[in-house]
């Protein structure tokens, strides 16, 4: 069981993407490799982690709109500058 400590606590990193299923699979693989570059290591990862992918269509219309807006704000149109 992984527990919080004074210098380590639970976090959620959320990334919304507009991508195909294949692109999401590749992105998930890349994130896994980043989090655990040696999957054959002994014991737990030095930074415990979990990864879940969720199809955005399962969210409410409002949540989907919020996700799209977050993507738009993170990736502004260069012509806006």
Tab-separated table of N, CA and C in Angstrom:
chain	number	residue	atom	x	y	z
A	1	UNK	N	0.848	-1.190	0.000
A	1	UNK	CA	0.000	0.000	0.000
A	1	UNK	C	0.880	1.236	0.000
A	2	UNK	N	0.629	2.140	-0.890
A	2	UNK	CA	1.379	3.383	-0.990
A	2	UNK	C	0.670	4.447	-0.166
A	3	UNK	N	1.422	5.109	0.700
A	3	UNK	CA	0.834	6.123	1.578
A	3	UNK	C	1.472	7.474	1.340
A	4	UNK	N	0.728	8.519	1.721
A	4	UNK	CA	1.280	9.871	1.697
A	4	UNK	C	2.332	9.984	2.795
A	5	UNK	N	3.319	10.808	2.558
A	5	UNK	CA	4.317	11.139	3.570
A	5	UNK	C	4.420	12.652	3.605
A	6	UNK	N	5.128	13.217	4.593
A	6	UNK	CA	5.236	14.683	4.632
A	6	UNK	C	5.791	15.296	3.347
A	7	UNK	N	6.673	14.576	2.646
A	7	UNK	CA	7.264	15.141	1.426
A	7	UNK	C	6.641	14.580	0.143
A	8	UNK	N	5.685	13.655	0.278
A	8	UNK	CA	5.015	13.087	-0.896
A	8	UNK	C	3.527	12.970	-0.605
A	9	UNK	N	2.716	13.512	-1.518
A	9	UNK	CA	1.270	13.388	-1.360
A	9	UNK	C	0.641	13.035	-2.697
A	10	UNK	N	-0.596	12.672	-2.654
A	10	UNK	CA	-1.319	12.247	-3.844
A	10	UNK	C	-1.635	13.434	-4.748
A	11	UNK	N	-1.413	13.256	-6.052
A	11	UNK	CA	-1.697	14.286	-7.065
A	11	UNK	C	-2.487	13.653	-8.201
A	12	UNK	N	-3.179	14.476	-8.943
A	12	UNK	CA	-3.817	14.064	-10.192
A	12	UNK	C	-3.329	15.015	-11.271
A	13	UNK	N	-2.732	14.467	-12.309
A	13	UNK	CA	-2.321	15.251	-13.471
A	13	UNK	C	-3.322	14.915	-14.568
A	14	UNK	N	-4.013	15.925	-15.062
A	14	UNK	CA	-5.071	15.697	-16.046
A	14	UNK	C	-4.666	16.302	-17.386
A	15	UNK	N	-4.792	15.508	-18.449
A	15	UNK	CA	-4.443	15.959	-19.793
A	15	UNK	C	-5.613	15.643	-20.722
A	16	UNK	N	-6.213	16.663	-21.290
A	16	UNK	CA	-7.268	16.471	-22.292
A	16	UNK	C	-6.617	16.550	-23.670
A	17	UNK	N	-6.953	15.619	-24.544
A	17	UNK	CA	-6.389	15.619	-25.897
A	17	UNK	C	-7.489	15.379	-26.922
A	18	UNK	N	-7.311	15.945	-28.103
A	18	UNK	CA	-8.131	15.622	-29.274
A	18	UNK	C	-7.268	14.700	-30.126
A	19	UNK	N	-7.623	13.417	-30.173
A	19	UNK	CA	-6.767	12.439	-30.838
A	19	UNK	C	-7.583	11.228	-31.257
A	20	UNK	N	-7.010	10.456	-32.172
A	20	UNK	CA	-7.624	9.186	-32.557
A	20	UNK	C	-7.312	8.144	-31.477
A	21	UNK	N	-7.990	7.008	-31.535
A	21	UNK	CA	-7.724	5.922	-30.580
A	21	UNK	C	-6.271	5.468	-30.660
A	22	UNK	N	-5.747	5.356	-31.880
A	22	UNK	CA	-4.350	4.947	-32.048
A	22	UNK	C	-3.401	5.970	-31.437
A	23	UNK	N	-3.687	7.251	-31.638
A	23	UNK	CA	-2.835	8.299	-31.063
A	23	UNK	C	-2.879	8.263	-29.537
A	24	UNK	N	-4.049	8.009	-28.977
A	24	UNK	CA	-4.167	7.915	-27.516
A	24	UNK	C	-3.370	6.720	-27.001
A	25	UNK	N	-3.431	5.592	-27.698
A	25	UNK	CA	-2.650	4.418	-27.294
A	25	UNK	C	-1.160	4.728	-27.302
A	26	UNK	N	-0.693	5.395	-28.357
A	26	UNK	CA	0.737	5.746	-28.438
A	26	UNK	C	1.115	6.734	-27.338
A	27	UNK	N	0.249	7.719	-27.096
A	27	UNK	CA	0.511	8.695	-26.048
A	27	UNK	C	0.565	8.015	-24.685
A	28	UNK	N	-0.368	7.109	-24.422
A	28	UNK	CA	-0.369	6.377	-23.152
A	28	UNK	C	0.919	5.568	-23.008
A	29	UNK	N	1.345	4.898	-24.079
A	29	UNK	CA	2.602	4.145	-24.041
A	29	UNK	C	3.779	5.063	-23.734
A	30	UNK	N	3.808	6.242	-24.351
A	30	UNK	CA	4.889	7.200	-24.099
A	30	UNK	C	4.877	7.673	-22.646
A	31	UNK	N	3.701	7.928	-22.107
A	31	UNK	CA	3.607	8.358	-20.706
A	31	UNK	C	4.064	7.253	-19.762
A	32	UNK	N	3.671	6.020	-20.062
A	32	UNK	CA	4.104	4.890	-19.239
A	32	UNK	C	5.618	4.769	-19.265
A	33	UNK	N	6.221	4.897	-20.438
A	33	UNK	CA	7.680	4.825	-20.553
A	33	UNK	C	8.350	5.957	-19.780
A	34	UNK	N	7.741	7.136	-19.784
A	34	UNK	CA	8.285	8.268	-19.033
A	34	UNK	C	8.207	8.004	-17.531
A	35	UNK	N	7.087	7.465	-17.087
A	35	UNK	CA	6.898	7.211	-15.660
A	35	UNK	C	7.708	6.022	-15.164
A	36	UNK	N	7.895	5.038	-16.015
A	36	UNK	CA	8.601	3.816	-15.622
A	36	UNK	C	9.482	3.356	-16.779
A	37	UNK	N	10.668	3.984	-16.932
A	37	UNK	CA	11.523	3.669	-18.076
A	37	UNK	C	12.073	2.239	-18.068
A	38	UNK	N	12.089	1.575	-16.896
A	38	UNK	CA	12.573	0.199	-16.807
A	38	UNK	C	11.470	-0.682	-16.223
A	39	UNK	N	10.583	-1.202	-17.075
A	39	UNK	CA	9.456	-1.977	-16.560
A	39	UNK	C	9.857	-3.295	-15.899
A	40	UNK	N	11.119	-3.697	-16.036
A	40	UNK	CA	11.574	-4.952	-15.431
A	40	UNK	C	12.269	-4.737	-14.093
A	41	UNK	N	12.227	-3.505	-13.561
A	41	UNK	CA	12.905	-3.243	-12.288
A	41	UNK	C	12.282	-4.055	-11.151
A	42	UNK	N	13.064	-4.270	-10.101
A	42	UNK	CA	12.562	-4.970	-8.918
A	42	UNK	C	11.725	-4.022	-8.073
A	43	UNK	N	10.666	-4.527	-7.502
A	43	UNK	CA	9.866	-3.745	-6.560
A	43	UNK	C	9.013	-2.684	-7.231
A	44	UNK	N	8.492	-1.801	-6.373
A	44	UNK	CA	7.631	-0.715	-6.841
A	44	UNK	C	8.424	0.332	-7.609
A	45	UNK	N	7.722	1.114	-8.429
A	45	UNK	CA	8.346	2.256	-9.101
A	45	UNK	C	8.749	3.288	-8.049
A	46	UNK	N	9.802	4.037	-8.326
A	46	UNK	CA	10.254	5.054	-7.370
A	46	UNK	C	9.198	6.135	-7.175
A	47	UNK	N	8.423	6.417	-8.210
A	47	UNK	CA	7.269	7.310	-8.106
A	47	UNK	C	6.038	6.475	-8.459
A	48	UNK	N	5.290	6.017	-7.455
A	48	UNK	CA	4.105	5.211	-7.744
A	48	UNK	C	3.115	5.984	-8.617
A	49	UNK	N	2.465	5.303	-9.542
A	49	UNK	CA	1.579	5.978	-10.485
A	49	UNK	C	0.477	5.033	-10.951
A	50	UNK	N	-0.549	5.603	-11.540
A	50	UNK	CA	-1.622	4.857	-12.203
A	50	UNK	C	-2.047	5.675	-13.412
A	51	UNK	N	-2.419	5.009	-14.481
A	51	UNK	CA	-2.836	5.694	-15.705
A	51	UNK	C	-4.193	5.157	-16.138
A	52	UNK	N	-5.101	6.062	-16.417
A	52	UNK	CA	-6.429	5.714	-16.909
A	52	UNK	C	-6.731	6.585	-18.117
A	53	UNK	N	-7.242	5.991	-19.179
A	53	UNK	CA	-7.718	6.783	-20.315
A	53	UNK	C	-9.239	6.639	-20.371
A	54	UNK	N	-9.917	7.746	-20.630
A	54	UNK	CA	-11.379	7.766	-20.664
A	54	UNK	C	-11.823	8.461	-21.946
A	55	UNK	N	-12.668	7.801	-22.722
A	55	UNK	CA	-13.220	8.398	-23.939
A	55	UNK	C	-14.075	9.593	-23.537
A	56	UNK	N	-13.752	10.748	-24.070
A	56	UNK	CA	-14.447	11.979	-23.711
A	56	UNK	C	-15.938	11.952	-23.965
A	57	UNK	N	-16.395	11.090	-24.874
A	57	UNK	CA	-17.831	11.034	-25.159
A	57	UNK	C	-18.633	10.503	-23.970
A	58	UNK	N	-17.951	9.909	-22.990
A	58	UNK	CA	-18.650	9.412	-21.804
A	58	UNK	C	-18.953	10.528	-20.800
A	59	UNK	N	-18.381	11.711	-21.026
A	59	UNK	CA	-18.612	12.845	-20.130
A	59	UNK	C	-19.840	13.637	-20.568
A	60	UNK	N	-20.365	14.425	-19.650
A	60	UNK	CA	-21.494	15.299	-19.975
A	60	UNK	C	-21.071	16.307	-21.044
A	61	UNK	N	-22.059	16.866	-21.729
A	61	UNK	CA	-21.773	17.880	-22.749
A	61	UNK	C	-21.020	19.052	-22.126
A	62	UNK	N	-21.380	19.435	-20.917
A	62	UNK	CA	-20.708	20.555	-20.236
A	62	UNK	C	-19.244	20.227	-19.974
A	63	UNK	N	-18.968	19.009	-19.489
A	63	UNK	CA	-17.584	18.607	-19.204
A	63	UNK	C	-16.782	18.545	-20.503
A	64	UNK	N	-17.389	18.050	-21.573
A	64	UNK	CA	-16.702	18.010	-22.865
A	64	UNK	C	-16.364	19.421	-23.334
A	65	UNK	N	-17.300	20.346	-23.171
A	65	UNK	CA	-17.057	21.740	-23.568
A	65	UNK	C	-15.926	22.334	-22.740
A	66	UNK	N	-15.898	22.036	-21.445
A	66	UNK	CA	-14.818	22.530	-20.582
A	66	UNK	C	-13.466	21.972	-21.023
A	67	UNK	N	-13.438	20.692	-21.388
A	67	UNK	CA	-12.195	20.072	-21.848
A	67	UNK	C	-11.715	20.723	-23.144
A	68	UNK	N	-12.638	20.931	-24.077
A	68	UNK	CA	-12.273	21.573	-25.350
A	68	UNK	C	-11.773	23.000	-25.119
A	69	UNK	N	-12.395	23.705	-24.195
A	69	UNK	CA	-11.957	25.070	-23.885
A	69	UNK	C	-10.564	25.054	-23.265
A	70	UNK	N	-10.299	24.103	-22.407
A	70	UNK	CA	-8.968	23.970	-21.814
A	70	UNK	C	-7.917	23.730	-22.896
A	71	UNK	N	-8.244	22.874	-23.856
A	71	UNK	CA	-7.325	22.617	-24.972
A	71	UNK	C	-7.122	23.894	-25.783
A	72	UNK	N	-8.209	24.600	-26.065
A	72	UNK	CA	-8.107	25.840	-26.849
A	72	UNK	C	-7.230	26.864	-26.134
A	73	UNK	N	-7.393	26.997	-24.822
A	73	UNK	CA	-6.606	27.975	-24.063
A	73	UNK	C	-5.135	27.583	-23.973
A	74	UNK	N	-4.868	26.283	-23.952
A	74	UNK	CA	-3.492	25.799	-23.872
A	74	UNK	C	-2.793	25.873	-25.226
A	75	UNK	N	-3.570	25.832	-26.290
A	75	UNK	CA	-3.033	25.827	-27.654
A	75	UNK	C	-3.660	26.947	-28.469
A	76	UNK	N	-3.370	28.202	-28.109
A	76	UNK	CA	-4.011	29.315	-28.820
A	76	UNK	C	-3.580	29.375	-30.284
A	77	UNK	N	-4.449	29.925	-31.084
A	77	UNK	CA	-4.159	30.136	-32.498
A	77	UNK	C	-3.030	31.161	-32.600
A	78	UNK	N	-1.923	30.823	-33.291
A	78	UNK	CA	-0.803	31.767	-33.406
A	78	UNK	C	-1.214	33.114	-33.990
A	79	UNK	N	-2.273	33.136	-34.786
A	79	UNK	CA	-2.693	34.410	-35.376
A	79	UNK	C	-3.283	35.356	-34.326
A	80	UNK	N	-3.541	34.843	-33.118
A	80	UNK	CA	-4.053	35.692	-32.041
A	80	UNK	C	-2.965	36.587	-31.441
A	81	UNK	N	-1.710	36.335	-31.810
A	81	UNK	CA	-0.608	37.096	-31.197
A	81	UNK	C	-0.070	38.156	-32.112
